[in-house]
N, CA, C and O of each residue as an XYZ file, in Angstrom:
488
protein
N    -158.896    -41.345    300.621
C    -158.621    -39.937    300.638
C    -157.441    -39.608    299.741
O    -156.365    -40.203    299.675
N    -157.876    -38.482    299.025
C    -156.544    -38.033    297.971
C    -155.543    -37.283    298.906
O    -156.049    -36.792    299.915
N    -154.338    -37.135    298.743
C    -153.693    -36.119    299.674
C    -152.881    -34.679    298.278
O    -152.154    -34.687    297.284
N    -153.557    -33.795    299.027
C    -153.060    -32.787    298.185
C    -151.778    -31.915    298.423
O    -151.571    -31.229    299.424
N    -151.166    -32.019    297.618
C    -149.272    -31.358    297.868
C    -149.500    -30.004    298.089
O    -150.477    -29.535    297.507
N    -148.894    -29.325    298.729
C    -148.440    -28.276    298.841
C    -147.554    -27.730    297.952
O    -146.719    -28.577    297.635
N    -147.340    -26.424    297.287
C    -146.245    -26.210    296.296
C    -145.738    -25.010    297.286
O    -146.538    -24.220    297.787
N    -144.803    -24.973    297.439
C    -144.413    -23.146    298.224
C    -144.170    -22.225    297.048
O    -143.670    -22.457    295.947
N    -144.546    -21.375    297.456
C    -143.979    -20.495    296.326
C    -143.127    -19.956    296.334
O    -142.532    -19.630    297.361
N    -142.590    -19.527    294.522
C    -141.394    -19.320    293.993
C    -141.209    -17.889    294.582
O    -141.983    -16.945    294.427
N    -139.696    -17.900    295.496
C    -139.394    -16.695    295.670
C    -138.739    -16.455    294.950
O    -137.818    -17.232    294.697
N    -138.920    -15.027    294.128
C    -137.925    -14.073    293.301
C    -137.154    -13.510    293.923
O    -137.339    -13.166    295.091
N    -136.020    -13.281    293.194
C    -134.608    -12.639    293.264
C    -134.496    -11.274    293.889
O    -134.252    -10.355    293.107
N    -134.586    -11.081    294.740
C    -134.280     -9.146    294.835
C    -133.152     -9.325    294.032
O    -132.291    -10.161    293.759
N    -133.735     -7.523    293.614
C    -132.302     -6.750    292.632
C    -131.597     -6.395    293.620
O    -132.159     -5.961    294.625
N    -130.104     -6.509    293.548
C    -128.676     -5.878    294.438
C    -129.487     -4.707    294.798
O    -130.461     -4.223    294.222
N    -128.672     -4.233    296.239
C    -129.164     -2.690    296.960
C    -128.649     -2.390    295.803
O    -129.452     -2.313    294.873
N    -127.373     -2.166    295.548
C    -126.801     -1.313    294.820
C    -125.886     -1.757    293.701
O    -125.546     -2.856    294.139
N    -125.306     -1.629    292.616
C    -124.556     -1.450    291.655
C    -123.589     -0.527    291.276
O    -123.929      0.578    291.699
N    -122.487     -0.478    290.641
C    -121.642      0.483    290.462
C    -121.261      0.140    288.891
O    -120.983     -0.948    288.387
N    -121.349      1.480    288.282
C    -120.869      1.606    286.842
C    -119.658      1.125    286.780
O    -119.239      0.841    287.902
N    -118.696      0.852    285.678
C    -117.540      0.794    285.100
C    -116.590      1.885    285.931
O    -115.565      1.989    286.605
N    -117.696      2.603    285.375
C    -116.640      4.723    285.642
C    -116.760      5.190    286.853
O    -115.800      5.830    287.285
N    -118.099      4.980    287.832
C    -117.942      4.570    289.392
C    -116.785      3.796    289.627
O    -115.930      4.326    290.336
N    -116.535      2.520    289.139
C    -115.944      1.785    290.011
C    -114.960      2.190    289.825
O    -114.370      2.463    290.870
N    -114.098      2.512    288.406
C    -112.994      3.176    288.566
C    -112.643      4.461    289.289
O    -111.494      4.458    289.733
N    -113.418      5.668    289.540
C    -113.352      6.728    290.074
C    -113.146      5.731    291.438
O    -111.969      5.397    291.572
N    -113.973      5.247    292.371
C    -113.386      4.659    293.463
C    -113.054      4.373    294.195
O    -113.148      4.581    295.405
N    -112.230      3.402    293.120
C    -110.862      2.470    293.336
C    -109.540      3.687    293.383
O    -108.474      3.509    293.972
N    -109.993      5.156    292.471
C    -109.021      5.962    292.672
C    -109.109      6.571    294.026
O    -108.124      6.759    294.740
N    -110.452      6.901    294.379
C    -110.464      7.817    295.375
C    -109.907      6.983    297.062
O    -109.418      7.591    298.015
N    -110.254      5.093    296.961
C    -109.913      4.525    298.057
C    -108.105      4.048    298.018
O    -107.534      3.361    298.865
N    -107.523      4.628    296.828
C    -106.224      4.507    296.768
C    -105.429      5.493    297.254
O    -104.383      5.324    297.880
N    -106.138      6.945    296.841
C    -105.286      8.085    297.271
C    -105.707      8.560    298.484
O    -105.427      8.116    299.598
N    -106.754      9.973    298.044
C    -107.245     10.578    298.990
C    -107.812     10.052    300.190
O    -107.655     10.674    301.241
N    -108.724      8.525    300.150
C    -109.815      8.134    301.089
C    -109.156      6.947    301.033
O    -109.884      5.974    300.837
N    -107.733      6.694    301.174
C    -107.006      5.062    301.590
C    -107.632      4.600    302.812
O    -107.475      5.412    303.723
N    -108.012      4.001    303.000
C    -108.290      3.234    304.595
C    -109.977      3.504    304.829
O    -110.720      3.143    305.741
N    -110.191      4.174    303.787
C    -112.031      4.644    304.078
C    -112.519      3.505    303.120
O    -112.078      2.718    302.282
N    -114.062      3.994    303.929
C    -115.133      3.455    302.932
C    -116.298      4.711    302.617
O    -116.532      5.710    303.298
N    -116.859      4.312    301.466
C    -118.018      5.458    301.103
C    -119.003      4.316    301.701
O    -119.081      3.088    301.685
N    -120.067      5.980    302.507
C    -121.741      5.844    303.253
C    -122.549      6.472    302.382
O    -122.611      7.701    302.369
N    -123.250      5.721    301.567
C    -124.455      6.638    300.896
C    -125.597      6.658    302.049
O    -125.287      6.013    303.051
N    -126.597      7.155    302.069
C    -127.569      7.733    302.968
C    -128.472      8.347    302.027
O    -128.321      8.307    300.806
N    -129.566      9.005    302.733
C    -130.969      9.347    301.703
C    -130.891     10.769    302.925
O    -130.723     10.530    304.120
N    -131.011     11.917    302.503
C    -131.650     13.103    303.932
C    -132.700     13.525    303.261
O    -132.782     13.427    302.037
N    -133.503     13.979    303.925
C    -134.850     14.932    303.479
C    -133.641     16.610    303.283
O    -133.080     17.336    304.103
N    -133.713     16.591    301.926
C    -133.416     18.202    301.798
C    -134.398     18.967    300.124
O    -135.286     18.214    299.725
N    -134.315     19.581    299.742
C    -134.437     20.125    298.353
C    -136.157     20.578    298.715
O    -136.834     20.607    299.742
N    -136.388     20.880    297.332
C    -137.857     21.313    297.293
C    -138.785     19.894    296.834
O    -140.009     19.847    296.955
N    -137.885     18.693    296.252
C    -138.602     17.435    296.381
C    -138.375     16.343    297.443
O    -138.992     15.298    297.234
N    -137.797     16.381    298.266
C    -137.776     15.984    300.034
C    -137.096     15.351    299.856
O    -137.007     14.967    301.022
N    -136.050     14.496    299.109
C    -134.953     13.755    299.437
C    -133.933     14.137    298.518
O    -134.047     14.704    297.431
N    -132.528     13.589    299.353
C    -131.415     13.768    298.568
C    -130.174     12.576    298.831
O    -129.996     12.002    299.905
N    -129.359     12.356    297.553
C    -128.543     11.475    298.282
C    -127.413     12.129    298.977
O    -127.094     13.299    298.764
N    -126.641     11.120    300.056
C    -125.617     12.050    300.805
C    -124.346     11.231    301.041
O    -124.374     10.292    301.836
N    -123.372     11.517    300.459
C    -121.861     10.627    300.494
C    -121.004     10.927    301.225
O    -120.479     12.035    301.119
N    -120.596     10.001    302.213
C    -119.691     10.676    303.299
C    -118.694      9.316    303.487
O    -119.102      8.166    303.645
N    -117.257      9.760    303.429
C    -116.094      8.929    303.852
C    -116.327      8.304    305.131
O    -117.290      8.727    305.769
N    -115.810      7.615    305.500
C    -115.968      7.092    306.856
C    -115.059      5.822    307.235
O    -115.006      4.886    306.438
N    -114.498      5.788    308.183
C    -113.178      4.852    309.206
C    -113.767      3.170    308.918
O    -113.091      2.186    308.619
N    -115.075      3.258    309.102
C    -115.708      1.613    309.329
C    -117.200      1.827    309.416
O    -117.793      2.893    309.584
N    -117.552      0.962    309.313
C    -118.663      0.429    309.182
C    -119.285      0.501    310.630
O    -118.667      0.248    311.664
N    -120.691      0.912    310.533
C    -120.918      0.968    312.141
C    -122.180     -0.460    312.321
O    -121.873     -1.535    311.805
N    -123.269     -0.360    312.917
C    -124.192     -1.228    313.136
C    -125.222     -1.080    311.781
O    -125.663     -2.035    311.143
N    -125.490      0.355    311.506
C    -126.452      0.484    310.921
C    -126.336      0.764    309.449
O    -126.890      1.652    308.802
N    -125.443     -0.241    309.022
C    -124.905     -0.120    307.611
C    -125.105     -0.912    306.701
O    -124.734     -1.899    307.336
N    -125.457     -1.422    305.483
C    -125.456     -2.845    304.821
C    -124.220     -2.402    304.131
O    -123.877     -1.239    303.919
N    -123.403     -3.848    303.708
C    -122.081     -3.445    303.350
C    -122.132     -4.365    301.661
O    -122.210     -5.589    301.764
N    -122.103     -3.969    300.679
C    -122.581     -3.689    299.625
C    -121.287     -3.646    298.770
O    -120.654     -2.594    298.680
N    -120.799     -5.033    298.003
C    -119.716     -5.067    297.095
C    -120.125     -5.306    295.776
O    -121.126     -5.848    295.309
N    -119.059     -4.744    295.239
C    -119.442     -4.500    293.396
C    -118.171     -4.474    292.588
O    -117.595     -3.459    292.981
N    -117.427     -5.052    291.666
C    -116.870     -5.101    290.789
C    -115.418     -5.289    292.276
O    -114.450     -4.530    292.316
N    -115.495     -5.673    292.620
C    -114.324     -5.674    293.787
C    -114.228     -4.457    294.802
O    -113.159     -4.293    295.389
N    -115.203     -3.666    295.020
C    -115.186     -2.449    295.888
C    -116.403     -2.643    296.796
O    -117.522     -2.973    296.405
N    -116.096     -2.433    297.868
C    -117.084     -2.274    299.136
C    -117.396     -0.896    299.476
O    -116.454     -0.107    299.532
N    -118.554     -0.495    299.708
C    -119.301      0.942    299.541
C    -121.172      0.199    301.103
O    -121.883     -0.805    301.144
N    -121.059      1.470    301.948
C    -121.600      0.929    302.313
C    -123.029      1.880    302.280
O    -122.911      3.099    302.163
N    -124.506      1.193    302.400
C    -125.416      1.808    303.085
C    -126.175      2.005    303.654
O    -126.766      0.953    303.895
N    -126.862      3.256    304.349
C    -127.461      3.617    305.678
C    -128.430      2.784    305.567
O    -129.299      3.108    304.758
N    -128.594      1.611    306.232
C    -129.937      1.168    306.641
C    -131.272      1.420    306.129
O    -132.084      0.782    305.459
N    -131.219      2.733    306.748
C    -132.484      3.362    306.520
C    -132.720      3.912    304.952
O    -133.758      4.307    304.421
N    -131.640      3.813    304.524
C    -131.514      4.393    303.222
C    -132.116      3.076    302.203
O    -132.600      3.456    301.137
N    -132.117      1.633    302.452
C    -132.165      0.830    301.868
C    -133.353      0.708    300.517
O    -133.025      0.565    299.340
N    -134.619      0.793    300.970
C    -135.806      0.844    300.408
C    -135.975      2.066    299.433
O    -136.786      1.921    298.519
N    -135.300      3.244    299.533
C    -135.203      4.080    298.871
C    -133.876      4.173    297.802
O    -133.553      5.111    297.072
N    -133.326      3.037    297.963
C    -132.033      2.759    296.914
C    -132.229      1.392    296.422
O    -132.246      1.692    295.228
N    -132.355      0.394    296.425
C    -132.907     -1.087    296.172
C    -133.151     -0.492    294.462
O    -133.882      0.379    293.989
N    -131.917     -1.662    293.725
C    -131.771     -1.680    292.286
C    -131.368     -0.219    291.459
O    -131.738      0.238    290.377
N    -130.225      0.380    292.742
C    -129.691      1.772    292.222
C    -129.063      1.514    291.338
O    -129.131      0.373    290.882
N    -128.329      2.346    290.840
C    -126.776      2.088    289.853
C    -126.241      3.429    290.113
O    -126.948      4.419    289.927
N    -124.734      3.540    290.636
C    -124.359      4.570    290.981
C    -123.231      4.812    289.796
O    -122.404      3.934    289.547
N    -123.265      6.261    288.977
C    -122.567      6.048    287.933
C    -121.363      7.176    288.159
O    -121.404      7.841    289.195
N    -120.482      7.357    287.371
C    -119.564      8.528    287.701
C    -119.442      9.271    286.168
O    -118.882      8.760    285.198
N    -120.198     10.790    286.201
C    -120.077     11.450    284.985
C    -118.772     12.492    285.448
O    -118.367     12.581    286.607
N    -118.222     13.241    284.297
C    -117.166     13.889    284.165
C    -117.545     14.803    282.650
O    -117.635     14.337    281.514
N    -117.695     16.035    283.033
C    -118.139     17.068    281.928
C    -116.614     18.346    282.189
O    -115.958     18.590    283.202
N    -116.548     18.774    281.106
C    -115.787     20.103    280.494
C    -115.729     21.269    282.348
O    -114.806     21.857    282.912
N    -117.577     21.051    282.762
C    -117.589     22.088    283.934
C    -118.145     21.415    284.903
O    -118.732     21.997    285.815
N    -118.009     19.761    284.824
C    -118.438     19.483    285.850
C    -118.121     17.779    286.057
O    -117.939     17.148    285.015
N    -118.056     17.086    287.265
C    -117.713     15.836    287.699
C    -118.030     15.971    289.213
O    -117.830     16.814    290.087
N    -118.910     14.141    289.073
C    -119.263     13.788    289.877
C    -120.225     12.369    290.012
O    -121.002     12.099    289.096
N    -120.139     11.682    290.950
C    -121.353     10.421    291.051
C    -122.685     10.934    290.703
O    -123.131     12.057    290.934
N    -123.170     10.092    290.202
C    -124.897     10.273    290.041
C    -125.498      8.856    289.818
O    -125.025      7.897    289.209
N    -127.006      9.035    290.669
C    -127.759      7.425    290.402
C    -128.490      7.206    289.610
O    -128.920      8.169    288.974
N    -128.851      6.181    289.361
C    -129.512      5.779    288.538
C    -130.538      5.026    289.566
O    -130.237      3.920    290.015
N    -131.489      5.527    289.841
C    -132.705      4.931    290.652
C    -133.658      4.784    290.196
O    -134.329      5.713    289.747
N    -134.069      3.335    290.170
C    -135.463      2.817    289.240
C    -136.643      3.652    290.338
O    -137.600      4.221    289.814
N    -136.524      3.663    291.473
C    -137.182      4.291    292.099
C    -138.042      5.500    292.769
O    -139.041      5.546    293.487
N    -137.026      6.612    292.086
C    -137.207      7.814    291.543
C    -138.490      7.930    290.906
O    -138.427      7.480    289.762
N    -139.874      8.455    291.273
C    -140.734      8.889    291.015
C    -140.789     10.679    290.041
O    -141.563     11.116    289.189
N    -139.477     11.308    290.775
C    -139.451     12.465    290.089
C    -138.578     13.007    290.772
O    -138.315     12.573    291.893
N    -137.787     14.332    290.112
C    -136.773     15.260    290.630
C    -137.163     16.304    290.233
O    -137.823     16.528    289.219
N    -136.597     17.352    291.377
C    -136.925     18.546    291.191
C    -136.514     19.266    290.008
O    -136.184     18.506    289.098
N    -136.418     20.722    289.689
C    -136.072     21.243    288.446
C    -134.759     21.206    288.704
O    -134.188     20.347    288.032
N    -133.964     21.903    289.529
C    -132.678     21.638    289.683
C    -131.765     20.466    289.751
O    -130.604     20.337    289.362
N    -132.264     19.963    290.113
C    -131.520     18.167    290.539
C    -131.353     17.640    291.283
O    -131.295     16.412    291.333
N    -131.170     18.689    292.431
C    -130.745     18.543    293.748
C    -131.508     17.168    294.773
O    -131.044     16.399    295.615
N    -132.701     17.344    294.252
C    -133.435     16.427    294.868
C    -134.620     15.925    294.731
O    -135.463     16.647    294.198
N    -135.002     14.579    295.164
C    -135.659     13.573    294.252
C    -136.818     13.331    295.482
O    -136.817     13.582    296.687
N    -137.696     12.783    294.658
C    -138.930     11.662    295.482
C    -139.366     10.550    294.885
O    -139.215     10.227    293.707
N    -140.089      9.790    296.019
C    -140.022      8.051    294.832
C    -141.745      8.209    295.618
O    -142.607      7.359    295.392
């Protein structure tokens, strides 16, 4: 009798939940120095807009149960659980315009956004 091997198969790499730009990480490192010392940022996903989701950033004391805790360039940023599958291989970037500043993602996942911006679907 021949005996035939088994091979398991090759598991691939998940991409990081998340990533942080250069200009994210510096924005921050500013914002957990001054204003939000002792915090951490919660990204989250809510159903809002006319395309049913949106992202949602909120300071917060600690980390609770339902958080994945998510480091990048030396900064810890955490997120909602539930938010995971709908952020998986984000990149969170930080723009700064003449009339405007603020985070924005970069989600491979993003199927489409509304006309305004406000909000996305995958």
């Amino acid at each position: 009798m021949s005996q035939t091997s088994v091979v398991p198969p090759v598991k691939r790499a998940l991409p990081p939940l998340m990533r942080l730009s250069d200009a994210a990480a510096e924005r921050l490192r500013h914002l957990y120095k001054t204003a939000h010392a002792g915090q951490l940022l919660r990204i989250s996903v809510t159903t809002k807009g006319c395309s049913g989701k949106a992202y949602d950033m909120q300071f917060v004391e600690a980390p609770t149960e339902g958080d994945e805790v998510v480091s990048d360039k030396g900064l810890t940023l955490l997120v909602d659980r539930k938010a995971t599958l709908f952020l998986i291989g984000t990149q969170m970037d930080y723009h700064q315009t003449e009339l405007e500043e603020g985070f924005v993602f970069i989600n491979p996942n993003e199927k489409g956004r509304c006309g305004c911006g406000e909000s996305f679907h995958v």
